[in-house]
Every structure is written in C-alpha cells, then in structure tokens.
Amino acid sequence: MTSARRIALFGDLLDFTADPGLDAPDGPGVRFRPGHWLLVEDGRIVAAQAAPPGEDWQRHEHPGRLILPGFVDTHVHSAQVDVIGAWGAQLLDWLENHAFPAEQRFADPVHALQMSHLFLQSLLAHGTTAACVMPTVHPASVEALFEAAHARGMRVIAGKLLMDRHAPPALCDEVETAEKECQALIERWHGHGRLAFAVTPRFAPTSSEAQLAMAGRLLRRVPELYVQTHLAENLEEVHWVRQLFPAARSYLEVYAEHGLLTARSIFAHGIWLDEADRRRLHEAGAQIAHCPSSNLFLGSGRFDWSAARAAGVAVSRGSDVGGGTSLSLRRTMPGAYKVQALEGRRVTAFALLHAAT
C-alpha cells in the first residue's frame, strides 16, 4: 500500500553541491543525476537513488524531465501584482503613480486576502516555492499573506511595511502604533510552520530616524528576525538619502547605524554601492537581492555582480514585481545575463540557476 507521506519522483535531477562560480563553463558544484529517483518523506527529501523504491512509495515518473530545487524569490511585492509592467518613468515617479495606489487598496482585508491567494498561486505556477515578500503597511495585508502561505505549506518571509513619511497619508503609520502591530504579528506568525517575520522598512526615505530606531528595537528584541528593505536602487534615490541623512557615510550606513545590517538582512538592488559598502555587507553576512528585470524596466542601473562576488557578498535573485515584469524567475534569469553582458561580462546558466534556487 502506498502512502502520500512517502513520494518518489523520477526524472533527471539537477542541483548544486557548491557555488558554481559566475563564468566557469564546466560548472564546479553542479550535480546532474539523470534517471534518478528523489524520495520525499513527510515533506522532506530523504534520498536520491538510481534504483526504484519499494512498493510502499507513491511514484510519479517524469522521464526526460528536469527536477530542480524550487525557486526562491528574495524580493517581491505581493500588493503590486496588478501593476506589473505599468508604464511610467523611473523609480520615484513609478512609486507615486502605480505602486502607492495599488497598495492603498490593501486596506480592505477582503481584497488583501483575494490578492494574496492570487499572488501565491502565481508564484507556485512559476516554480517559486519560497519568497521574501513585501506586503503593505496594513496589518491585514500581512495576516492575509501569512494565512494563504501557511495553507499552501510555502516558505514565506514577510513583514508589515514601515513608512511614516514621504508617502500618501493613507500609507503612513505612526512609530508607536507600528511597533505594536509588528509585535503582534511576530507573536502570531514568526516561526509558525515555514513562516518567518521580517522587519520591513520600505526604504530609508520613507522612514524617520525614530521609525528606523524602532525597527532596530524589534530586531534586538527578537534577534532571529529577518530584515528586508531597498538599497541604492536608483541614483535620484541615493541623492535623496544623502540629503535626508547627511551625517551617514552612505545609504547602507543609514541602516547599519540603526542595527539593521545583520546576517539576516536582505537588501534589494544594491546597484549604486562602493567598495566600502560591499565590504560592510560581506562582514555582516548580509545579501543583495539582484532584480534585473526591474532594474532594466525602470532604468535604475546595472548591478555589478562581479564586484559583489569579489567582495564576498552573497547575491540571490528577486523578481521585484511590480517593477519587475514577471513573477517567473526563469524569465528573470536572462535579464541578469543581459545586465552583465552590457558590462562586457558573461555569466553561465549554472550561475543564474544557482542564484535563483
């Protein structure tokens, strides 16, 4: 008798035992096992083997098909699905004209839940099984996302967006209220199933010093929380941060001074960084979520993957929908190739796949 708790998948297994490097054609660390069985028991991989498993395994055979690790999208906005590819200018205008109006609609809990289900089903349809997600400032948007993710057994890291200035009044919160809302969400959802909470300032310009200090307090209170935010995506944005935080050496330093630069920090974009910034990221163990389709669509700039790698900075892949043009990381990978090609560099398909898994 077979059991749904014991599933055997047959196909050509492709994964990695180590980082394959950016441009090595032979792909060190690539593991390809054609015609193998992948055994999954109680939701966890327990073995990979050439011989068929026993009759007590539920078998699913896919000869000649690749079986890959699930994609991991390390930067995406659940509230922006309906503004994918929206026409506009660069980052700051795009936020004002498209992102902020879409996010205001998430004040309605029914809309938030419906869109969360649509968003997560779309991720799964594209092979994405884990994601770091930015909902909105509304606690209901986080509740809806976590509820829908838990029902699907997905690995989702998310948190209430923090914004208390330079945004529409309907999307601004207050420091004390936001702290209480975050604390309640942490207690309810962090560590629940495969879910985790991330302290989520949208980006430095939309958070006051007081709010960034509060974000740091949350992290000190629960050190295993994640941090997710935007960093140095657009030159106009970088200049704005310099005006708002004149005492900080760099954009990254604004976050570091408030205790938000940790080994669990995920910084989206990181295009306009210098060597000192990359060194700080490496020392902290933080990572950059490279979002090529968004960077190209909004004309933000070209991420220097080689420089990040030389500095020892971990780089993962984000779709950044809705600035990005697709939730598919498979479609996003060629964008990363094109960005590097514009700089006269080449990356292999193995490097692209590794960063997305």
mmCIF file of C-alpha atoms in Angstrom:
data_model
loop_
_atom_site.group_PDB
_atom_site.id
_atom_site.type_symbol
_atom_site.label_atom_id
_atom_site.label_comp_id
_atom_site.label_asym_id
_atom_site.label_seq_id
_atom_site.Cartn_x
_atom_site.Cartn_y
_atom_site.Cartn_z
ATOM 1 C CA MET A 1 0.000 0.000 0.000
ATOM 2 C CA THR A 2 1.410 3.396 -0.994
ATOM 3 C CA SER A 3 1.333 6.451 1.249
ATOM 4 C CA ALA A 4 1.047 10.138 0.369
ATOM 5 C CA ARG A 5 3.608 10.661 3.136
ATOM 6 C CA ARG A 6 6.201 8.828 1.018
ATOM 7 C CA ILE A 7 6.535 10.219 -2.511
ATOM 8 C CA ALA A 8 9.064 9.129 -5.124
ATOM 9 C CA LEU A 9 9.775 11.397 -8.120
ATOM 10 C CA PHE A 10 11.606 10.032 -11.151
ATOM 11 C CA GLY A 11 13.448 12.269 -13.615
ATOM 12 C CA ASP A 12 16.762 13.983 -14.254
ATOM 13 C CA LEU A 13 17.902 15.596 -11.005
ATOM 14 C CA LEU A 14 19.826 18.874 -11.252
ATOM 15 C CA ASP A 15 21.053 20.783 -8.219
ATOM 16 C CA PHE A 16 24.241 22.160 -6.647
ATOM 17 C CA THR A 17 26.721 20.991 -4.046
ATOM 18 C CA ALA A 18 28.592 24.325 -4.094
ATOM 19 C CA ASP A 19 28.605 27.742 -5.745
ATOM 20 C CA PRO A 20 29.314 27.089 -9.461
ATOM 21 C CA GLY A 21 31.016 30.454 -9.989
ATOM 22 C CA LEU A 22 29.922 33.170 -12.376
ATOM 23 C CA ASP A 23 31.627 32.247 -15.624
ATOM 24 C CA ALA A 24 33.062 28.722 -15.328
ATOM 25 C CA PRO A 25 31.644 26.697 -18.259
ATOM 26 C CA ASP A 26 32.299 23.371 -16.526
ATOM 27 C CA GLY A 27 30.186 24.475 -13.576
ATOM 28 C CA PRO A 28 32.012 23.221 -10.481
ATOM 29 C CA GLY A 29 29.461 22.301 -7.846
ATOM 30 C CA VAL A 30 26.843 21.289 -10.426
ATOM 31 C CA ARG A 31 25.273 17.910 -9.675
ATOM 32 C CA PHE A 32 23.386 16.214 -12.520
ATOM 33 C CA ARG A 33 21.885 12.770 -11.930
ATOM 34 C CA PRO A 34 19.880 11.592 -14.958
ATOM 35 C CA GLY A 35 17.295 8.872 -14.485
ATOM 36 C CA HIS A 36 17.188 9.043 -10.681
ATOM 37 C CA TRP A 37 14.509 8.768 -8.020
ATOM 38 C CA LEU A 38 14.047 11.567 -5.473
ATOM 39 C CA LEU A 39 12.467 10.237 -2.285
ATOM 40 C CA VAL A 40 10.404 12.624 -0.171
ATOM 41 C CA GLU A 41 9.015 11.576 3.191
ATOM 42 C CA ASP A 42 6.769 13.798 5.305
ATOM 43 C CA GLY A 43 7.679 16.756 3.123
ATOM 44 C CA ARG A 44 11.457 16.311 3.369
ATOM 45 C CA ILE A 45 13.924 14.848 0.888
ATOM 46 C CA VAL A 46 15.423 11.711 2.390
ATOM 47 C CA ALA A 47 17.316 10.141 -0.533
ATOM 48 C CA ALA A 48 18.222 10.227 -4.215
ATOM 49 C CA GLN A 49 18.929 6.911 -5.924
ATOM 50 C CA ALA A 50 19.088 5.191 -9.299
ATOM 51 C CA ALA A 51 17.201 2.076 -8.160
ATOM 52 C CA PRO A 52 13.391 2.191 -7.967
ATOM 53 C CA PRO A 53 11.974 2.454 -4.443
ATOM 54 C CA GLY A 54 9.743 -0.133 -2.829
ATOM 55 C CA GLU A 55 6.041 -0.532 -3.450
ATOM 56 C CA ASP A 56 5.279 1.470 -0.307
ATOM 57 C CA TRP A 57 6.286 4.682 -2.148
ATOM 58 C CA GLN A 58 3.813 6.708 -4.219
ATOM 59 C CA ARG A 59 5.577 7.031 -7.581
ATOM 60 C CA HIS A 60 5.458 9.947 -10.026
ATOM 61 C CA GLU A 61 7.530 9.347 -13.143
ATOM 62 C CA HIS A 62 8.772 12.166 -15.403
ATOM 63 C CA PRO A 63 11.366 10.577 -17.701
ATOM 64 C CA GLY A 64 13.487 13.059 -19.625
ATOM 65 C CA ARG A 65 12.278 15.973 -17.481
ATOM 66 C CA LEU A 66 14.447 18.049 -15.168
ATOM 67 C CA ILE A 67 13.617 18.011 -11.466
ATOM 68 C CA LEU A 68 15.064 21.155 -9.849
ATOM 69 C CA PRO A 69 15.031 22.761 -6.418
ATOM 70 C CA GLY A 70 12.138 25.187 -6.006
ATOM 71 C CA PHE A 71 12.910 28.759 -6.983
ATOM 72 C CA VAL A 72 13.486 31.288 -4.198
ATOM 73 C CA ASP A 73 12.358 34.862 -4.911
ATOM 74 C CA THR A 74 14.182 37.075 -2.418
ATOM 75 C CA HIS A 75 12.418 40.330 -3.278
ATOM 76 C CA VAL A 76 8.816 40.723 -4.447
ATOM 77 C CA HIS A 77 5.777 42.882 -3.596
ATOM 78 C CA SER A 78 2.525 40.969 -3.097
ATOM 79 C CA ALA A 79 0.438 44.147 -3.458
ATOM 80 C CA GLN A 80 1.800 45.055 -6.883
ATOM 81 C CA VAL A 81 0.675 42.102 -8.997
ATOM 82 C CA ASP A 82 -1.918 44.199 -10.821
ATOM 83 C CA VAL A 83 0.601 46.905 -11.818
ATOM 84 C CA ILE A 84 3.174 44.611 -13.462
ATOM 85 C CA GLY A 85 4.679 46.408 -16.419
ATOM 86 C CA ALA A 86 2.805 49.640 -15.696
ATOM 87 C CA TRP A 87 4.061 52.457 -17.903
ATOM 88 C CA GLY A 88 5.952 55.169 -16.112
ATOM 89 C CA ALA A 89 9.223 56.926 -15.591
ATOM 90 C CA GLN A 90 11.891 55.947 -13.079
ATOM 91 C CA LEU A 91 11.622 54.616 -9.551
ATOM 92 C CA LEU A 92 10.246 57.558 -7.558
ATOM 93 C CA ASP A 93 7.639 58.547 -10.152
ATOM 94 C CA TRP A 94 6.668 54.898 -10.581
ATOM 95 C CA LEU A 95 6.036 54.558 -6.851
ATOM 96 C CA GLU A 96 3.831 57.650 -6.821
ATOM 97 C CA ASN A 97 1.810 56.769 -9.916
ATOM 98 C CA HIS A 98 1.477 52.987 -9.682
ATOM 99 C CA ALA A 99 2.790 51.260 -6.550
ATOM 100 C CA PHE A 100 1.238 53.503 -3.901
ATOM 101 C CA PRO A 101 -2.299 53.446 -5.409
ATOM 102 C CA ALA A 102 -2.150 49.641 -5.675
ATOM 103 C CA GLU A 103 -1.007 49.312 -2.079
ATOM 104 C CA GLN A 104 -3.751 51.565 -0.731
ATOM 105 C CA ARG A 105 -6.334 49.039 -1.920
ATOM 106 C CA PHE A 106 -4.932 46.533 0.594
ATOM 107 C CA ALA A 107 -6.598 48.425 3.431
ATOM 108 C CA ASP A 108 -9.600 46.221 2.559
ATOM 109 C CA PRO A 109 -8.987 42.807 4.232
ATOM 110 C CA VAL A 110 -11.134 41.003 1.648
ATOM 111 C CA HIS A 111 -9.110 42.459 -1.227
ATOM 112 C CA ALA A 112 -5.883 41.674 0.646
ATOM 113 C CA LEU A 113 -6.845 38.012 1.078
ATOM 114 C CA GLN A 114 -8.047 37.575 -2.503
ATOM 115 C CA MET A 115 -4.873 39.128 -3.910
ATOM 116 C CA SER A 116 -2.653 37.127 -1.549
ATOM 117 C CA HIS A 117 -4.166 33.880 -2.835
ATOM 118 C CA LEU A 118 -3.714 35.042 -6.440
ATOM 119 C CA PHE A 119 -0.136 36.140 -5.757
ATOM 120 C CA LEU A 120 0.935 32.872 -4.124
ATOM 121 C CA GLN A 121 -0.775 30.714 -6.730
ATOM 122 C CA SER A 122 1.076 32.688 -9.389
ATOM 123 C CA LEU A 123 4.403 32.113 -7.627
ATOM 124 C CA LEU A 124 3.767 28.373 -7.455
ATOM 125 C CA ALA A 125 2.720 28.285 -11.112
ATOM 126 C CA HIS A 126 6.172 29.653 -11.964
ATOM 127 C CA GLY A 127 8.002 27.138 -9.760
ATOM 128 C CA THR A 128 8.671 29.534 -6.874
ATOM 129 C CA THR A 129 8.182 27.743 -3.568
ATOM 130 C CA ALA A 130 9.829 30.249 -1.204
ATOM 131 C CA ALA A 131 9.850 34.044 -1.195
ATOM 132 C CA CYS A 132 10.766 37.152 0.767
ATOM 133 C CA VAL A 133 7.700 39.332 0.332
ATOM 134 C CA MET A 134 6.813 42.960 0.997
ATOM 135 C CA PRO A 135 3.046 43.346 1.630
ATOM 136 C CA THR A 136 1.814 46.831 2.683
ATOM 137 C CA VAL A 137 1.617 48.967 5.833
ATOM 138 C CA HIS A 138 -1.741 47.385 6.658
ATOM 139 C CA PRO A 139 -1.506 44.549 9.218
ATOM 140 C CA ALA A 140 -4.380 42.843 7.380
ATOM 141 C CA SER A 141 -2.169 42.508 4.293
ATOM 142 C CA VAL A 142 0.435 40.606 6.331
ATOM 143 C CA GLU A 143 -2.198 38.441 8.020
ATOM 144 C CA ALA A 144 -3.698 37.574 4.644
ATOM 145 C CA LEU A 145 -0.339 36.704 3.105
ATOM 146 C CA PHE A 146 0.775 34.514 6.001
ATOM 147 C CA GLU A 147 -2.605 32.776 6.193
ATOM 148 C CA ALA A 148 -2.559 31.959 2.482
ATOM 149 C CA ALA A 149 1.100 30.860 2.563
ATOM 150 C CA HIS A 150 0.580 28.598 5.577
ATOM 151 C CA ALA A 151 -2.367 26.908 3.860
ATOM 152 C CA ARG A 152 -0.036 26.035 0.961
ATOM 153 C CA GLY A 153 2.928 24.968 3.096
ATOM 154 C CA MET A 154 5.103 27.650 1.494
ATOM 155 C CA ARG A 155 8.238 29.190 2.963
ATOM 156 C CA VAL A 156 7.426 32.918 3.150
ATOM 157 C CA ILE A 157 9.369 35.649 4.923
ATOM 158 C CA ALA A 158 7.372 38.872 5.214
ATOM 159 C CA GLY A 159 6.547 41.773 7.487
ATOM 160 C CA LYS A 160 4.430 44.870 7.837
ATOM 161 C CA LEU A 161 5.804 47.650 5.652
ATOM 162 C CA LEU A 162 7.098 50.586 7.697
ATOM 163 C CA MET A 163 6.530 54.093 6.311
ATOM 164 C CA ASP A 164 5.909 57.232 8.337
ATOM 165 C CA ARG A 165 6.851 59.991 5.878
ATOM 166 C CA HIS A 166 7.184 60.887 2.187
ATOM 167 C CA ALA A 167 4.237 58.698 1.198
ATOM 168 C CA PRO A 168 0.459 59.194 0.849
ATOM 169 C CA PRO A 169 -1.198 59.737 4.250
ATOM 170 C CA ALA A 170 -3.225 56.538 3.767
ATOM 171 C CA LEU A 171 0.037 54.578 3.654
ATOM 172 C CA CYS A 172 1.796 56.246 6.575
ATOM 173 C CA ASP A 173 1.838 54.816 10.080
ATOM 174 C CA GLU A 174 2.974 56.086 13.469
ATOM 175 C CA VAL A 175 6.006 54.712 15.242
ATOM 176 C CA GLU A 176 4.271 53.557 18.417
ATOM 177 C CA THR A 177 1.308 52.010 16.584
ATOM 178 C CA ALA A 178 3.547 50.318 14.029
ATOM 179 C CA GLU A 179 5.691 48.803 16.784
ATOM 180 C CA LYS A 180 2.644 47.290 18.475
ATOM 181 C CA GLU A 181 1.312 45.952 15.181
ATOM 182 C CA CYS A 182 4.651 44.375 14.303
ATOM 183 C CA GLN A 183 4.986 42.810 17.739
ATOM 184 C CA ALA A 184 1.531 41.247 17.453
ATOM 185 C CA LEU A 185 2.348 39.851 14.001
ATOM 186 C CA ILE A 186 5.666 38.457 15.250
ATOM 187 C CA GLU A 187 3.979 36.670 18.140
ATOM 188 C CA ARG A 188 1.283 35.225 15.878
ATOM 189 C CA TRP A 189 3.287 34.231 12.791
ATOM 190 C CA HIS A 190 7.061 34.140 13.263
ATOM 191 C CA GLY A 191 8.165 30.505 13.309
ATOM 192 C CA HIS A 192 4.630 29.295 12.588
ATOM 193 C CA GLY A 193 5.077 26.423 10.149
ATOM 194 C CA ARG A 194 7.501 27.588 7.458
ATOM 195 C CA LEU A 195 6.821 31.297 8.009
ATOM 196 C CA ALA A 196 9.148 33.989 9.342
ATOM 197 C CA PHE A 197 8.778 37.673 10.086
ATOM 198 C CA ALA A 198 10.987 40.328 8.544
ATOM 199 C CA VAL A 199 11.411 43.861 9.856
ATOM 200 C CA THR A 200 10.470 45.770 6.709
ATOM 201 C CA PRO A 201 11.203 49.486 6.306
ATOM 202 C CA ARG A 202 10.271 50.214 2.691
ATOM 203 C CA PHE A 203 13.431 52.254 2.172
ATOM 204 C CA ALA A 204 15.277 54.878 4.149
ATOM 205 C CA PRO A 205 13.489 57.925 2.649
ATOM 206 C CA THR A 206 10.053 56.790 3.858
ATOM 207 C CA SER A 207 11.168 56.114 7.441
ATOM 208 C CA SER A 208 12.056 58.743 10.010
ATOM 209 C CA GLU A 209 15.012 58.327 12.361
ATOM 210 C CA ALA A 210 12.505 57.372 15.053
ATOM 211 C CA GLN A 211 10.960 54.656 12.932
ATOM 212 C CA LEU A 212 14.332 53.194 11.922
ATOM 213 C CA ALA A 213 15.290 53.180 15.614
ATOM 214 C CA MET A 214 12.066 51.295 16.361
ATOM 215 C CA ALA A 215 12.908 48.759 13.647
ATOM 216 C CA GLY A 216 16.251 48.205 15.355
ATOM 217 C CA ARG A 217 14.477 47.677 18.692
ATOM 218 C CA LEU A 218 12.295 44.956 17.198
ATOM 219 C CA LEU A 219 15.401 43.201 15.955
ATOM 220 C CA ARG A 220 17.168 43.407 19.311
ATOM 221 C CA ARG A 221 14.073 42.045 20.990
ATOM 222 C CA VAL A 222 13.882 39.046 18.624
ATOM 223 C CA PRO A 223 17.355 38.630 17.040
ATOM 224 C CA GLU A 224 16.320 35.768 14.755
ATOM 225 C CA LEU A 225 14.007 38.064 12.755
ATOM 226 C CA TYR A 226 14.938 38.907 9.177
ATOM 227 C CA VAL A 227 15.365 42.390 7.715
ATOM 228 C CA GLN A 228 14.258 43.324 4.205
ATOM 229 C CA THR A 229 14.399 46.710 2.515
ATOM 230 C CA HIS A 230 15.608 48.543 -0.587
ATOM 231 C CA LEU A 231 19.140 49.826 -1.028
ATOM 232 C CA ALA A 232 20.781 52.057 -3.651
ATOM 233 C CA GLU A 233 18.406 51.164 -6.481
ATOM 234 C CA ASN A 234 18.343 54.487 -8.308
ATOM 235 C CA LEU A 235 20.714 57.469 -8.432
ATOM 236 C CA GLU A 236 17.992 60.014 -7.655
ATOM 237 C CA GLU A 237 17.044 57.913 -4.626
ATOM 238 C CA VAL A 238 20.690 57.779 -3.478
ATOM 239 C CA HIS A 239 20.974 61.584 -3.699
ATOM 240 C CA TRP A 240 17.725 61.929 -1.736
ATOM 241 C CA VAL A 241 19.042 59.690 1.043
ATOM 242 C CA ARG A 242 22.190 61.830 1.225
ATOM 243 C CA GLN A 243 20.022 64.921 1.760
ATOM 244 C CA LEU A 244 17.828 63.251 4.379
ATOM 245 C CA PHE A 245 20.689 61.630 6.326
ATOM 246 C CA PRO A 246 23.671 63.973 5.821
ATOM 247 C CA ALA A 247 25.660 62.502 8.724
ATOM 248 C CA ALA A 248 25.687 58.979 7.241
ATOM 249 C CA ARG A 249 28.697 57.990 5.134
ATOM 250 C CA SER A 250 26.478 56.089 2.693
ATOM 251 C CA TYR A 251 22.977 54.768 2.110
ATOM 252 C CA LEU A 252 23.949 51.415 3.652
ATOM 253 C CA GLU A 253 25.316 53.195 6.698
ATOM 254 C CA VAL A 254 21.840 54.582 7.460
ATOM 255 C CA TYR A 255 20.622 51.037 8.042
ATOM 256 C CA ALA A 256 23.800 49.960 9.846
ATOM 257 C CA GLU A 257 23.562 52.843 12.330
ATOM 258 C CA HIS A 258 20.098 51.630 13.333
ATOM 259 C CA GLY A 259 21.123 47.989 13.806
ATOM 260 C CA LEU A 260 19.557 46.751 10.574
ATOM 261 C CA LEU A 261 22.686 45.334 8.955
ATOM 262 C CA THR A 262 22.814 41.681 10.032
ATOM 263 C CA ALA A 263 23.398 38.189 8.665
ATOM 264 C CA ARG A 264 19.627 38.003 8.079
ATOM 265 C CA SER A 265 19.373 41.264 6.137
ATOM 266 C CA ILE A 266 18.221 41.152 2.514
ATOM 267 C CA PHE A 267 18.854 44.353 0.575
ATOM 268 C CA ALA A 268 17.069 44.666 -2.752
ATOM 269 C CA HIS A 269 19.079 46.016 -5.707
ATOM 270 C CA GLY A 270 22.363 47.366 -4.277
ATOM 271 C CA ILE A 271 23.345 48.879 -7.633
ATOM 272 C CA TRP A 272 24.987 52.129 -6.520
ATOM 273 C CA LEU A 273 27.392 50.871 -3.848
ATOM 274 C CA ASP A 274 31.099 51.445 -3.335
ATOM 275 C CA GLU A 275 33.788 49.055 -2.147
ATOM 276 C CA ALA A 276 33.372 50.119 1.481
ATOM 277 C CA ASP A 277 29.671 49.253 1.318
ATOM 278 C CA ARG A 278 30.369 45.858 -0.205
ATOM 279 C CA ARG A 279 32.949 45.159 2.473
ATOM 280 C CA ARG A 280 30.391 46.003 5.191
ATOM 281 C CA LEU A 281 27.817 43.711 3.584
ATOM 282 C CA HIS A 282 30.338 40.868 3.465
ATOM 283 C CA GLU A 283 31.426 41.390 7.086
ATOM 284 C CA ALA A 284 27.818 41.344 8.270
ATOM 285 C CA GLY A 285 26.914 38.307 6.155
ATOM 286 C CA ALA A 286 24.045 40.228 4.527
ATOM 287 C CA GLN A 287 22.902 39.593 0.977
ATOM 288 C CA ILE A 288 21.790 41.524 -2.091
ATOM 289 C CA ALA A 289 18.631 40.526 -3.938
ATOM 290 C CA HIS A 290 19.532 41.259 -7.556
ATOM 291 C CA CYS A 291 16.381 42.219 -9.514
ATOM 292 C CA PRO A 292 17.449 42.575 -13.152
ATOM 293 C CA SER A 293 14.079 42.812 -14.890
ATOM 294 C CA SER A 294 13.006 45.636 -12.571
ATOM 295 C CA ASN A 295 16.349 47.433 -12.929
ATOM 296 C CA LEU A 296 16.038 47.315 -16.727
ATOM 297 C CA PHE A 297 12.334 48.229 -16.835
ATOM 298 C CA LEU A 298 12.720 51.252 -14.541
ATOM 299 C CA GLY A 299 16.107 52.245 -15.937
ATOM 300 C CA SER A 300 17.669 52.088 -12.472
ATOM 301 C CA GLY A 301 21.143 50.944 -13.468
ATOM 302 C CA ARG A 302 23.274 47.839 -13.978
ATOM 303 C CA PHE A 303 24.212 45.731 -10.966
ATOM 304 C CA ASP A 304 27.902 44.791 -10.780
ATOM 305 C CA TRP A 305 27.648 41.122 -9.880
ATOM 306 C CA SER A 306 31.389 40.554 -10.336
ATOM 307 C CA ALA A 307 32.265 43.297 -7.844
ATOM 308 C CA ALA A 308 29.826 41.894 -5.305
ATOM 309 C CA ARG A 309 31.276 38.432 -5.754
ATOM 310 C CA ALA A 310 34.853 39.713 -5.443
ATOM 311 C CA ALA A 311 33.883 41.326 -2.146
ATOM 312 C CA GLY A 312 32.348 38.079 -0.899
ATOM 313 C CA VAL A 313 28.769 39.394 -0.884
ATOM 314 C CA ALA A 314 26.038 36.789 -1.307
ATOM 315 C CA VAL A 315 23.736 37.512 -4.259
ATOM 316 C CA SER A 316 20.283 36.000 -4.706
ATOM 317 C CA ARG A 317 17.545 36.635 -7.259
ATOM 318 C CA GLY A 318 14.403 38.742 -6.947
ATOM 319 C CA SER A 319 11.579 39.336 -9.415
ATOM 320 C CA ASP A 320 10.662 42.671 -7.778
ATOM 321 C CA VAL A 321 7.142 42.570 -9.154
ATOM 322 C CA GLY A 322 5.555 45.018 -9.899
ATOM 323 C CA GLY A 323 8.644 46.955 -11.052
ATOM 324 C CA GLY A 324 9.789 43.611 -12.398
ATOM 325 C CA THR A 325 7.894 42.389 -15.429
ATOM 326 C CA SER A 326 7.224 38.769 -14.426
ATOM 327 C CA LEU A 327 6.921 36.589 -11.346
ATOM 328 C CA SER A 328 8.832 33.903 -13.244
ATOM 329 C CA LEU A 329 12.419 33.620 -12.041
ATOM 330 C CA ARG A 330 13.103 31.532 -15.132
ATOM 331 C CA ARG A 331 12.238 34.606 -17.216
ATOM 332 C CA THR A 332 14.159 36.856 -14.829
ATOM 333 C CA MET A 333 17.403 34.878 -15.249
ATOM 334 C CA PRO A 334 18.029 36.053 -18.840
ATOM 335 C CA GLY A 335 17.662 39.619 -17.566
ATOM 336 C CA ALA A 336 20.590 39.037 -15.227
ATOM 337 C CA TYR A 337 22.598 37.673 -18.154
ATOM 338 C CA LYS A 338 21.791 40.766 -20.248
ATOM 339 C CA VAL A 339 22.763 43.183 -17.467
ATOM 340 C CA GLN A 340 26.182 41.559 -17.159
ATOM 341 C CA ALA A 341 26.593 41.359 -20.946
ATOM 342 C CA LEU A 342 26.067 45.127 -21.184
ATOM 343 C CA GLU A 343 29.094 45.493 -18.915
ATOM 344 C CA GLY A 344 31.188 43.138 -21.061
ATOM 345 C CA ARG A 345 30.863 40.237 -18.644
ATOM 346 C CA ARG A 346 29.401 36.753 -19.074
ATOM 347 C CA VAL A 347 27.642 34.567 -16.563
ATOM 348 C CA THR A 348 26.724 30.922 -17.066
ATOM 349 C CA ALA A 349 23.280 29.355 -16.902
ATOM 350 C CA PHE A 350 24.526 27.484 -13.819
ATOM 351 C CA ALA A 351 25.303 30.774 -12.033
ATOM 352 C CA LEU A 352 21.854 32.110 -12.894
ATOM 353 C CA LEU A 353 20.099 28.951 -11.708
ATOM 354 C CA HIS A 354 22.150 28.750 -8.524
ATOM 355 C CA ALA A 355 21.252 32.331 -7.538
ATOM 356 C CA ALA A 356 17.560 31.587 -8.121
ATOM 357 C CA THR A 357 17.483 28.409 -6.011
#
